[in-house]
PDB file of C-alpha atoms in Angstrom:
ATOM      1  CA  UNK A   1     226.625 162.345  53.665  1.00 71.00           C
ATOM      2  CA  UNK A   2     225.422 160.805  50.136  1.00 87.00           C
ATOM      3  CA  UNK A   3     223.688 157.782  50.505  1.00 92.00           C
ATOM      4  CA  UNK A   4     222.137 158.062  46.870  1.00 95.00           C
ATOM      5  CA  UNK A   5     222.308 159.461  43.481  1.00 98.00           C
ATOM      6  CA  UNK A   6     221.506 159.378  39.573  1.00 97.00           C
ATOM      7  CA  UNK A   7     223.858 158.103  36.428  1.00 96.00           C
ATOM      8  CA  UNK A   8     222.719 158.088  33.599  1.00 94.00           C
ATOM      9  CA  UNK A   9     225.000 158.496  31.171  1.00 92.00           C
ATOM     10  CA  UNK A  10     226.729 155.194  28.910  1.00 94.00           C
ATOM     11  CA  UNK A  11     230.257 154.320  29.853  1.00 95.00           C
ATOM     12  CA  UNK A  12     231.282 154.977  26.290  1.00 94.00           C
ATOM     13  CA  UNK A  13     229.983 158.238  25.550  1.00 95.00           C
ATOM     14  CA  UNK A  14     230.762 159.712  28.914  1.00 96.00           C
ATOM     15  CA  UNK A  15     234.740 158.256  28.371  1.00 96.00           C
ATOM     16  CA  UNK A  16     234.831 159.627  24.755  1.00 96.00           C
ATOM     17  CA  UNK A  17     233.477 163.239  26.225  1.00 96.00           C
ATOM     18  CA  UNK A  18     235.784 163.576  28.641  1.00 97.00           C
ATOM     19  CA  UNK A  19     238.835 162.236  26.934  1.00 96.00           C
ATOM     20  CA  UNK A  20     238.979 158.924  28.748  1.00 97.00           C
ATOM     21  CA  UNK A  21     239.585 154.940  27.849  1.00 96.00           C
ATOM     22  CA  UNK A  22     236.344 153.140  28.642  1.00 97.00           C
ATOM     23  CA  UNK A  23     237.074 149.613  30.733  1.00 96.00           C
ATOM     24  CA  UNK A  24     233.944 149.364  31.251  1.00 94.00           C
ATOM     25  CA  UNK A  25     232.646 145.883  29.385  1.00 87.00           C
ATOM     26  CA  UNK A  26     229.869 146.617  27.183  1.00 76.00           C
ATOM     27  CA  UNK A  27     227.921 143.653  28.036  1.00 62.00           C
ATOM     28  CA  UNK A  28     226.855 144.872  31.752  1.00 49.00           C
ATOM     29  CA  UNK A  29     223.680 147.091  32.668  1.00 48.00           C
ATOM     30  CA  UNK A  30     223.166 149.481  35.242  1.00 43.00           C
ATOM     31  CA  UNK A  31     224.013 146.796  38.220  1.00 43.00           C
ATOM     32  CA  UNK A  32     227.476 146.702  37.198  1.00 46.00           C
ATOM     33  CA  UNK A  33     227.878 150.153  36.091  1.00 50.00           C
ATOM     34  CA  UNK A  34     226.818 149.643  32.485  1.00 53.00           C
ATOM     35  CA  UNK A  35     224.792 151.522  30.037  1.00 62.00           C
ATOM     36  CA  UNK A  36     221.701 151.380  31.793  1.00 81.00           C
ATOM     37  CA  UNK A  37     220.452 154.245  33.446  1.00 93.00           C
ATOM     38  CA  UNK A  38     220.449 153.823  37.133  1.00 96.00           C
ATOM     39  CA  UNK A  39     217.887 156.663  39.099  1.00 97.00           C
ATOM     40  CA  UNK A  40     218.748 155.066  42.525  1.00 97.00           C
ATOM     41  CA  UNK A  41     221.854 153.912  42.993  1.00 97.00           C
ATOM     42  CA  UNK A  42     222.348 152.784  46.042  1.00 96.00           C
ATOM     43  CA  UNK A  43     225.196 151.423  48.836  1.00 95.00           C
ATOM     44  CA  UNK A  44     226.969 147.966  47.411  1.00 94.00           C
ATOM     45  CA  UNK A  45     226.232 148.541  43.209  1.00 95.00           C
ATOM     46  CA  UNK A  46     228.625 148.510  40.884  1.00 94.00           C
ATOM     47  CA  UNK A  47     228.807 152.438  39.262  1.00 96.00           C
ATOM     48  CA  UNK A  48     231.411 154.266  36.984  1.00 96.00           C
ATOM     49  CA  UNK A  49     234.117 155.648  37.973  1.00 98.00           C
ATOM     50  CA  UNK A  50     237.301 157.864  36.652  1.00 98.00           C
ATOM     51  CA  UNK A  51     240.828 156.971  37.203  1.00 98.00           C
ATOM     52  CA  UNK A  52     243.898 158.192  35.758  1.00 97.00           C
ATOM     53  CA  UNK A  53     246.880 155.309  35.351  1.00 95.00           C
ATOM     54  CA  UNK A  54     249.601 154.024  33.692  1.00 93.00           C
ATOM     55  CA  UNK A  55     249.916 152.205  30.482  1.00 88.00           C
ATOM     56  CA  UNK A  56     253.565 151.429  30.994  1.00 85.00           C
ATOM     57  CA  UNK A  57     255.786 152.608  34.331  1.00 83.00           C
ATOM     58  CA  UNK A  58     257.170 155.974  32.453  1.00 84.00           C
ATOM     59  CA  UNK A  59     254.554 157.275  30.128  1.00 89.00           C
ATOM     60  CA  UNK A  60     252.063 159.753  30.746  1.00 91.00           C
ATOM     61  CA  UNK A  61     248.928 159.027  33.113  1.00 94.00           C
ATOM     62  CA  UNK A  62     245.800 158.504  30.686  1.00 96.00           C
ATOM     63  CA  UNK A  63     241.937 158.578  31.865  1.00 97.00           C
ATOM     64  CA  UNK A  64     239.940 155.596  32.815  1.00 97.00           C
ATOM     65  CA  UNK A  65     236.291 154.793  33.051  1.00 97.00           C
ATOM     66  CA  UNK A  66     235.855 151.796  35.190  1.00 97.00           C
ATOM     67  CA  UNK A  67     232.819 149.630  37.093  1.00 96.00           C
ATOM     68  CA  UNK A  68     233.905 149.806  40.678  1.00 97.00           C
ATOM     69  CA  UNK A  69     232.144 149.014  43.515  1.00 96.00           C
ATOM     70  CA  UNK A  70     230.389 151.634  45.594  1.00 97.00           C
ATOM     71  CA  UNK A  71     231.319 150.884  49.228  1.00 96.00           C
ATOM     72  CA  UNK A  72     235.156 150.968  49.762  1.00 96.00           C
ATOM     73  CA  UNK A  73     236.803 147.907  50.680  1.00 93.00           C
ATOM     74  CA  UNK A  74     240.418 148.976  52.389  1.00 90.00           C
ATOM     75  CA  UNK A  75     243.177 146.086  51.703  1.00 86.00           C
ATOM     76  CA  UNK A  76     243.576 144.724  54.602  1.00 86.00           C
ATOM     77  CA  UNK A  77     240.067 143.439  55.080  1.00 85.00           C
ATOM     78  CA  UNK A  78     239.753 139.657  55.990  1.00 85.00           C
ATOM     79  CA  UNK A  79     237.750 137.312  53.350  1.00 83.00           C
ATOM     80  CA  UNK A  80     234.416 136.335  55.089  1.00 79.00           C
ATOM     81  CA  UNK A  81     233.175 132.343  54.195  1.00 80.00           C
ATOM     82  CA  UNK A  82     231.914 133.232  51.020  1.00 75.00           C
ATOM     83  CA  UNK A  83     234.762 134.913  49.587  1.00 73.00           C
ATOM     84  CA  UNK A  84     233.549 138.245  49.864  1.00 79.00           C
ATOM     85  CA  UNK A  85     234.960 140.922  52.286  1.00 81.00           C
ATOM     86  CA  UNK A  86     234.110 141.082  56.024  1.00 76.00           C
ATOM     87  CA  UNK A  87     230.767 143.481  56.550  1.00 74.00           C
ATOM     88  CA  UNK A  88     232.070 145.073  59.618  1.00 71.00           C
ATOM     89  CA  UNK A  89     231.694 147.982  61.090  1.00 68.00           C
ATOM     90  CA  UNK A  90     229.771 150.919  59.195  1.00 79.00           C
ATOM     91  CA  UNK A  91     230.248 150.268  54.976  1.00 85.00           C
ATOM     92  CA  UNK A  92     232.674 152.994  53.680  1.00 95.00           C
ATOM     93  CA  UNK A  93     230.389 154.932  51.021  1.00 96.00           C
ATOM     94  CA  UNK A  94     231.514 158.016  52.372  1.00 97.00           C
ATOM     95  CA  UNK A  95     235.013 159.890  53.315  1.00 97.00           C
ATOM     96  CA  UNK A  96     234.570 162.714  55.290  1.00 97.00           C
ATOM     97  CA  UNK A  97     237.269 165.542  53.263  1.00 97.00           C
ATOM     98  CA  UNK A  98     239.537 166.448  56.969  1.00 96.00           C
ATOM     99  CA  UNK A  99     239.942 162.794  57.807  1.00 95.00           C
ATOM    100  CA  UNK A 100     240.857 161.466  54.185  1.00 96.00           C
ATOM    101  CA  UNK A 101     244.828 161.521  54.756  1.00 95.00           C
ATOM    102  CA  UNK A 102     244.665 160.545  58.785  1.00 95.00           C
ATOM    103  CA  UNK A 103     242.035 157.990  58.442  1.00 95.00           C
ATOM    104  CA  UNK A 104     243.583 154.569  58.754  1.00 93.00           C
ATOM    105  CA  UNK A 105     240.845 153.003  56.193  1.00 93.00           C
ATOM    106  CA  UNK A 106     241.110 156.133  53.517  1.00 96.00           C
ATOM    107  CA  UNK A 107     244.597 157.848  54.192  1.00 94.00           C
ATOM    108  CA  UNK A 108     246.366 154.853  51.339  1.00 94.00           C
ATOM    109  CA  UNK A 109     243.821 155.482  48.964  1.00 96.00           C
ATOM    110  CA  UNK A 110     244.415 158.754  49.020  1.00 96.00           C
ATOM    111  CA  UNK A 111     248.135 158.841  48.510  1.00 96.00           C
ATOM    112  CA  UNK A 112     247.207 157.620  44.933  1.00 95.00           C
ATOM    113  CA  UNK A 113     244.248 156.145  43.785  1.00 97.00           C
ATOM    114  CA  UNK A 114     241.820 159.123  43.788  1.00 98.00           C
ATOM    115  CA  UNK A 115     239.078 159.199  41.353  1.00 98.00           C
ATOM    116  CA  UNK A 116     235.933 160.290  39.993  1.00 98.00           C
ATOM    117  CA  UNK A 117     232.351 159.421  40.304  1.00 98.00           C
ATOM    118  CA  UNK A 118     230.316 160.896  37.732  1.00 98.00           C
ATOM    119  CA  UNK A 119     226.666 161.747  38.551  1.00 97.00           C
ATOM    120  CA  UNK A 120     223.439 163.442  37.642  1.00 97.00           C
ATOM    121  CA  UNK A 121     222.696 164.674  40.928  1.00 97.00           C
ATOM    122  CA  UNK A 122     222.631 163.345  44.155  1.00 98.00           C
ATOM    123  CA  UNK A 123     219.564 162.991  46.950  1.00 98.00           C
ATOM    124  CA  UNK A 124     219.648 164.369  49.907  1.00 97.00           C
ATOM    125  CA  UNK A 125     216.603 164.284  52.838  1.00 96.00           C
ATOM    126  CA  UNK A 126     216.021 167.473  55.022  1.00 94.00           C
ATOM    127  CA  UNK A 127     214.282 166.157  58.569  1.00 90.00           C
ATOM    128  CA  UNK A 128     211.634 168.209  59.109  1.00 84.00           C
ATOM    129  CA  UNK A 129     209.976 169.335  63.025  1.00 71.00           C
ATOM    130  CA  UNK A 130     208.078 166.975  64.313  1.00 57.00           C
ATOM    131  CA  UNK A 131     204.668 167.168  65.073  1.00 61.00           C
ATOM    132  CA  UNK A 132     203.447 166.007  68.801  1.00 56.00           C
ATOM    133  CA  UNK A 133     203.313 162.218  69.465  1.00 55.00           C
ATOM    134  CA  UNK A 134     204.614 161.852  65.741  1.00 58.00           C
ATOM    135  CA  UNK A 135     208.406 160.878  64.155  1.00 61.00           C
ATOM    136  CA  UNK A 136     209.890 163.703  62.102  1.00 67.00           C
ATOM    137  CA  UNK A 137     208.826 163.261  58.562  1.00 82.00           C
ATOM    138  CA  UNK A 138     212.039 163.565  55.684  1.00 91.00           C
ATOM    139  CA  UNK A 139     211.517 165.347  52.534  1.00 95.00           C
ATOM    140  CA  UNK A 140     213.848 163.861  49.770  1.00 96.00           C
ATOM    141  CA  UNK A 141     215.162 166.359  47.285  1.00 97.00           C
ATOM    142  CA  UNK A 142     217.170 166.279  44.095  1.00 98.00           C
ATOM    143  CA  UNK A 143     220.366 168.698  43.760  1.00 97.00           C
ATOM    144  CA  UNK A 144     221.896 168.609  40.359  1.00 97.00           C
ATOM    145  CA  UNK A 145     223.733 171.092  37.843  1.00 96.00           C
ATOM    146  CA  UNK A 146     221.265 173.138  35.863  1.00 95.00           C
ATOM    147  CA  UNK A 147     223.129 173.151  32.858  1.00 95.00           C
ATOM    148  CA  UNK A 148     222.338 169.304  32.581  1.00 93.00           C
ATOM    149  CA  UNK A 149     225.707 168.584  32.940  1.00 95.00           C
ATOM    150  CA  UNK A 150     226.842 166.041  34.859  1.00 96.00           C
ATOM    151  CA  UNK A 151     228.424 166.421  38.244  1.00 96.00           C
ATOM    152  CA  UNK A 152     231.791 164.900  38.946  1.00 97.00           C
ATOM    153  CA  UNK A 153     232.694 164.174  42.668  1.00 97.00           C
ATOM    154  CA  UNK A 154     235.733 163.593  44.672  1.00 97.00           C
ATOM    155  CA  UNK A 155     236.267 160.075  45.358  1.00 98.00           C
ATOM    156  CA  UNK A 156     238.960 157.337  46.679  1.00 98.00           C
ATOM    157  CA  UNK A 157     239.524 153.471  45.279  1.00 98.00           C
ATOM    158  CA  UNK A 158     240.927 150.515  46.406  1.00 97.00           C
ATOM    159  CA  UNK A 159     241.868 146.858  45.253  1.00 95.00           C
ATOM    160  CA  UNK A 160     240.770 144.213  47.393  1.00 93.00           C
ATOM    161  CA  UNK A 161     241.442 140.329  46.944  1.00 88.00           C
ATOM    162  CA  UNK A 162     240.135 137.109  49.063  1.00 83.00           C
ATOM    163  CA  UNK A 163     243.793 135.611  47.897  1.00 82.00           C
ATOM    164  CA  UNK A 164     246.822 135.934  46.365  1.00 82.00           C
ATOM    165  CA  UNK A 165     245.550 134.369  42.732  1.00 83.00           C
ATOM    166  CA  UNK A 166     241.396 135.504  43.025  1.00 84.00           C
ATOM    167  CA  UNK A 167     240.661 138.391  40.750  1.00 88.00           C
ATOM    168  CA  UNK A 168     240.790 142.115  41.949  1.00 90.00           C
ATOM    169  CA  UNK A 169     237.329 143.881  43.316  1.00 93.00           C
ATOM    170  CA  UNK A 170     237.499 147.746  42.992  1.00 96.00           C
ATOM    171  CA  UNK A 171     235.849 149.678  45.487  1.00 97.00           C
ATOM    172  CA  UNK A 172     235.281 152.968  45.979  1.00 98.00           C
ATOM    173  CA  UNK A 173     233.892 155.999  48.072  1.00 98.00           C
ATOM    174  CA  UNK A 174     232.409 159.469  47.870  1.00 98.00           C
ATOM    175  CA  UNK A 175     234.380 162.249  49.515  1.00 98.00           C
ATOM    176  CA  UNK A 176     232.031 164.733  51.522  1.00 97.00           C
ATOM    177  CA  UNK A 177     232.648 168.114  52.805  1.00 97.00           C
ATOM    178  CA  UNK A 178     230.877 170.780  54.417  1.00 96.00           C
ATOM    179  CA  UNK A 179     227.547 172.125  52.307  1.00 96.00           C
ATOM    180  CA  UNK A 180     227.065 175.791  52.531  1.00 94.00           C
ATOM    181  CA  UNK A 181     223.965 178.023  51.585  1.00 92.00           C
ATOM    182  CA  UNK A 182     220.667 176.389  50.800  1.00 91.00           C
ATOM    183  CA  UNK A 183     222.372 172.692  50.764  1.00 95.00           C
ATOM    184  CA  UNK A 184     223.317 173.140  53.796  1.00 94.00           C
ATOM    185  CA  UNK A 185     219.937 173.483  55.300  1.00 93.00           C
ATOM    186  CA  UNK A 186     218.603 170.735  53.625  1.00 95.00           C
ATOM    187  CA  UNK A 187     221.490 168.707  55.143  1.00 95.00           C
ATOM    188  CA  UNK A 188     224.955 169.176  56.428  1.00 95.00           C
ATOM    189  CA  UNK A 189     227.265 167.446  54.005  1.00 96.00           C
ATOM    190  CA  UNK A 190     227.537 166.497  50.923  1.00 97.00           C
ATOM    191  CA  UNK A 191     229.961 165.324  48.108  1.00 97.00           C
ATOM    192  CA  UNK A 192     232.733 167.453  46.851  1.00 97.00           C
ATOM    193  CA  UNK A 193     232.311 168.782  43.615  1.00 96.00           C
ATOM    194  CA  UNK A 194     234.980 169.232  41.530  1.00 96.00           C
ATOM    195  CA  UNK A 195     235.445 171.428  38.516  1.00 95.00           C
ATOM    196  CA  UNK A 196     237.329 169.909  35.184  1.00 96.00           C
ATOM    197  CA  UNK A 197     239.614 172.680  35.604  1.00 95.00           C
ATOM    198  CA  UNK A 198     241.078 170.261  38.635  1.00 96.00           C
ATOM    199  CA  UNK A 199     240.492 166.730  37.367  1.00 97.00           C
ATOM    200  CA  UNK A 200     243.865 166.165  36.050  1.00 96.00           C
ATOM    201  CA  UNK A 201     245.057 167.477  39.862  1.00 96.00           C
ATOM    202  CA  UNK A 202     243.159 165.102  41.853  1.00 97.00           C
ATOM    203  CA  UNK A 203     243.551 162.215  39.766  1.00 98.00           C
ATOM    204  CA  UNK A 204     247.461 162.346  39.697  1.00 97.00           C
ATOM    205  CA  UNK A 205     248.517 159.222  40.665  1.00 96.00           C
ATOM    206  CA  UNK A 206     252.400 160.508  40.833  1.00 95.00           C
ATOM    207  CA  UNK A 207     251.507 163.425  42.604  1.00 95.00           C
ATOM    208  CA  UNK A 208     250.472 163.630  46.275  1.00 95.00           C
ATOM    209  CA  UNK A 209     246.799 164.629  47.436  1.00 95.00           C
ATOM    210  CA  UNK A 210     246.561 168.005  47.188  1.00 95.00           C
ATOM    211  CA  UNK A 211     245.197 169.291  50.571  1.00 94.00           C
ATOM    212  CA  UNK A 212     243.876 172.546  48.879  1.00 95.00           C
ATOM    213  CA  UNK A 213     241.012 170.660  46.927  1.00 96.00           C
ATOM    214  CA  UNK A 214     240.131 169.095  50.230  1.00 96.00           C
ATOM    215  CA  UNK A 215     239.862 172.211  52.351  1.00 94.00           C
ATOM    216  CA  UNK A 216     238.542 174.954  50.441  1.00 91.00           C
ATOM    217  CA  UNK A 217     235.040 175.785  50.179  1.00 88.00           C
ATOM    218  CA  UNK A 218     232.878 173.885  47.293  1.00 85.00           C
ATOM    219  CA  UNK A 219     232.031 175.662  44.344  1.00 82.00           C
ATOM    220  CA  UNK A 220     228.083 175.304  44.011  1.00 90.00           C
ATOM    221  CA  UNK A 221     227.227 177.974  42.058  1.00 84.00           C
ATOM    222  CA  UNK A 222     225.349 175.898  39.281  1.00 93.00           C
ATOM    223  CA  UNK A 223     223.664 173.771  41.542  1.00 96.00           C
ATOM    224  CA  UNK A 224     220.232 173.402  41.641  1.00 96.00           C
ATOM    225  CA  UNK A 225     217.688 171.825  44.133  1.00 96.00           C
ATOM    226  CA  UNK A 226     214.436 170.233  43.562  1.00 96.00           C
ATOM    227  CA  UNK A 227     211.964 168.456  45.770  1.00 97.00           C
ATOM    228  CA  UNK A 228     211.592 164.862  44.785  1.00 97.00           C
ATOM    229  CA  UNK A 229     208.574 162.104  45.168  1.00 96.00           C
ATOM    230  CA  UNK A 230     209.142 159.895  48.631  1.00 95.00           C
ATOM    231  CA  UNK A 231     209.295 157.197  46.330  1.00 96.00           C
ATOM    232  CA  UNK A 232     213.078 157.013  46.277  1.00 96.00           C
ATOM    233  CA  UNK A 233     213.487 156.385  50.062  1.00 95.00           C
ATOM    234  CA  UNK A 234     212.582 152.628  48.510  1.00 95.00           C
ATOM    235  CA  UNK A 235     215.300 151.669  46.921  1.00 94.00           C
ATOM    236  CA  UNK A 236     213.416 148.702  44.469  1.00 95.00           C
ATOM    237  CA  UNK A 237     212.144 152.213  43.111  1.00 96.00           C
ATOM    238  CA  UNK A 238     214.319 152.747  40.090  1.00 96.00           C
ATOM    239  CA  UNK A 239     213.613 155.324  36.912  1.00 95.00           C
ATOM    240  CA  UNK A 240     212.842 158.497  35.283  1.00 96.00           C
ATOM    241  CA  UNK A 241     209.728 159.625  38.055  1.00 97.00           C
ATOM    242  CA  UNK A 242     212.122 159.703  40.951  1.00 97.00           C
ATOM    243  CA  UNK A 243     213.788 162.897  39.334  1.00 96.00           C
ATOM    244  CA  UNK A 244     210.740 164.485  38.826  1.00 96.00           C
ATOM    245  CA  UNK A 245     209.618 167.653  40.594  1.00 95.00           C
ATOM    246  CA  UNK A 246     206.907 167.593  43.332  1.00 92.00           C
ATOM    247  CA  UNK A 247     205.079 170.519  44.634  1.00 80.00           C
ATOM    248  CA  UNK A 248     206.785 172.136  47.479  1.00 67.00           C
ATOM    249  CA  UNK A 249     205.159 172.418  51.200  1.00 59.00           C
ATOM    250  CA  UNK A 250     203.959 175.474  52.403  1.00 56.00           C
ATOM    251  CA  UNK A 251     206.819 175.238  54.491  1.00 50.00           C
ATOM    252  CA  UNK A 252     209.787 174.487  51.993  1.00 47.00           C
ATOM    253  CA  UNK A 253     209.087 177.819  49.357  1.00 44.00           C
ATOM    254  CA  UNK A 254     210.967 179.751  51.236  1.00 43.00           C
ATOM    255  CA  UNK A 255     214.151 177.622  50.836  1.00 46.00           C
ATOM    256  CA  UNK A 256     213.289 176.930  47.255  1.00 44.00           C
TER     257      UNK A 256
END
């Protein structure tokens, strides 16, 4: 799964480098996927995204930055008291790549409202063997392009409204797959990686999902894993320190 990760890159510049319209208002900070760098984002905040869509119904799809939620919110979800959607069930932060056209909460989503979600890197915790009469202790770690490029992942979006007239809340999720090599023994999963060379591909919204993309295996080439400090398993924990590099245990050089 990914349950956390790093952005922090502005809106604006990461829209003009990749060719994109930023929607993004300039007036909101990290919380609502602003300019503010965010080292922990968590479940429920507001992060960038990448869409492609129409300006009018015949011209050409264009790129989009835009603040969606992180947590995806499928259409048909009831309007609790508040206003807000329903919290039932587990919270959709994560697609799992097999189920994404079959699953009844993901497969409309991914008919045509794929996206992006631009990151540093994402964590990831390895359980480690418990000692006798103890609970497993969890090692975070940091995986991230060593180029210092950002990663972009394989996501899904969806518009969700209380009623007819409220305004729109954009939700989205992280699409997962299988994690080969060293990621995979820290854990199983984790997002799908895509290269710019297939951007334009996934984000299509005239085109169907392209199954290949799904199934194939992730390119992780220029990758790169760190151990991290414990201090992002809080998530009130928020800057620069949580990427920083912590001195392996004896029993982690190997994989490092």
């Amino acid at each position: 799964m990914c349950g956390r990760f790093a952005v922090t890159t502005d809106p604006a510049l990461l829209a003009r480098k990749i060719k994109a319209i930023n929607e993004v208002p300039a007036t909101t900070g990290a919380a609502a996927g602003g300019a503010a760098p965010n080292y922990n984002v968590a479940p429920t905040a507001s992060i960038a995204t990448v869409v492609a869509r129409h300006s009018e119904p015949d011209d050409e799809p264009t790129r989009r930055v835009r603040s969606m939620r992180w947590g995806l919110v499928p259409p048909w979800a009831k309007p609790g008291p508040d206003g807000a959607p329903e919290a039932r069930g587990p919270m959709l932060i994560n697609a799992r790549a097999d189920k994404v056209t079959t699953s009844p909460a993901f497969r409309s989503s991914a008919k045509s409202k794929r996206c992006l979600i631009p990151m540093d890197g994402y964590y990831e915790w390895r359980v480690n063997d418990a000692k006798a009469g103890h609970t497993s202790r969890k090692t975070p770690f940091f995986m991230y392009r060593g180029d210092g490029e950002p990663l972009f992942v394989a996501g899904l979006w969806s518009v969700w409204k209380p009623a007819q007239d409220a305004p729109p809340l954009l939700s989205c999720t992280i699409i997962t797959t299988d994690a080969p090599g060293e990621l995979g023994e820290i854990h199983e999963r984790m997002p799908l990686v895509l290269p710019e060379r297939d951007w334009d591909r996934w984000l299509n919204p005239d085109a169907p999902v392209d199954e290949e993309l799904l199934t194939r295996p992730p390119d992780v080439g220029g990758i790169r894993v760190r151990e991290v400090s414990t201090l992002v398993n809080n998530v009130r924990n928020n800057g620069p320190q949580l990427l920083e590099p912590v001195e392996p245990q004896p029993e982690q050089m190997k994989l490092l």
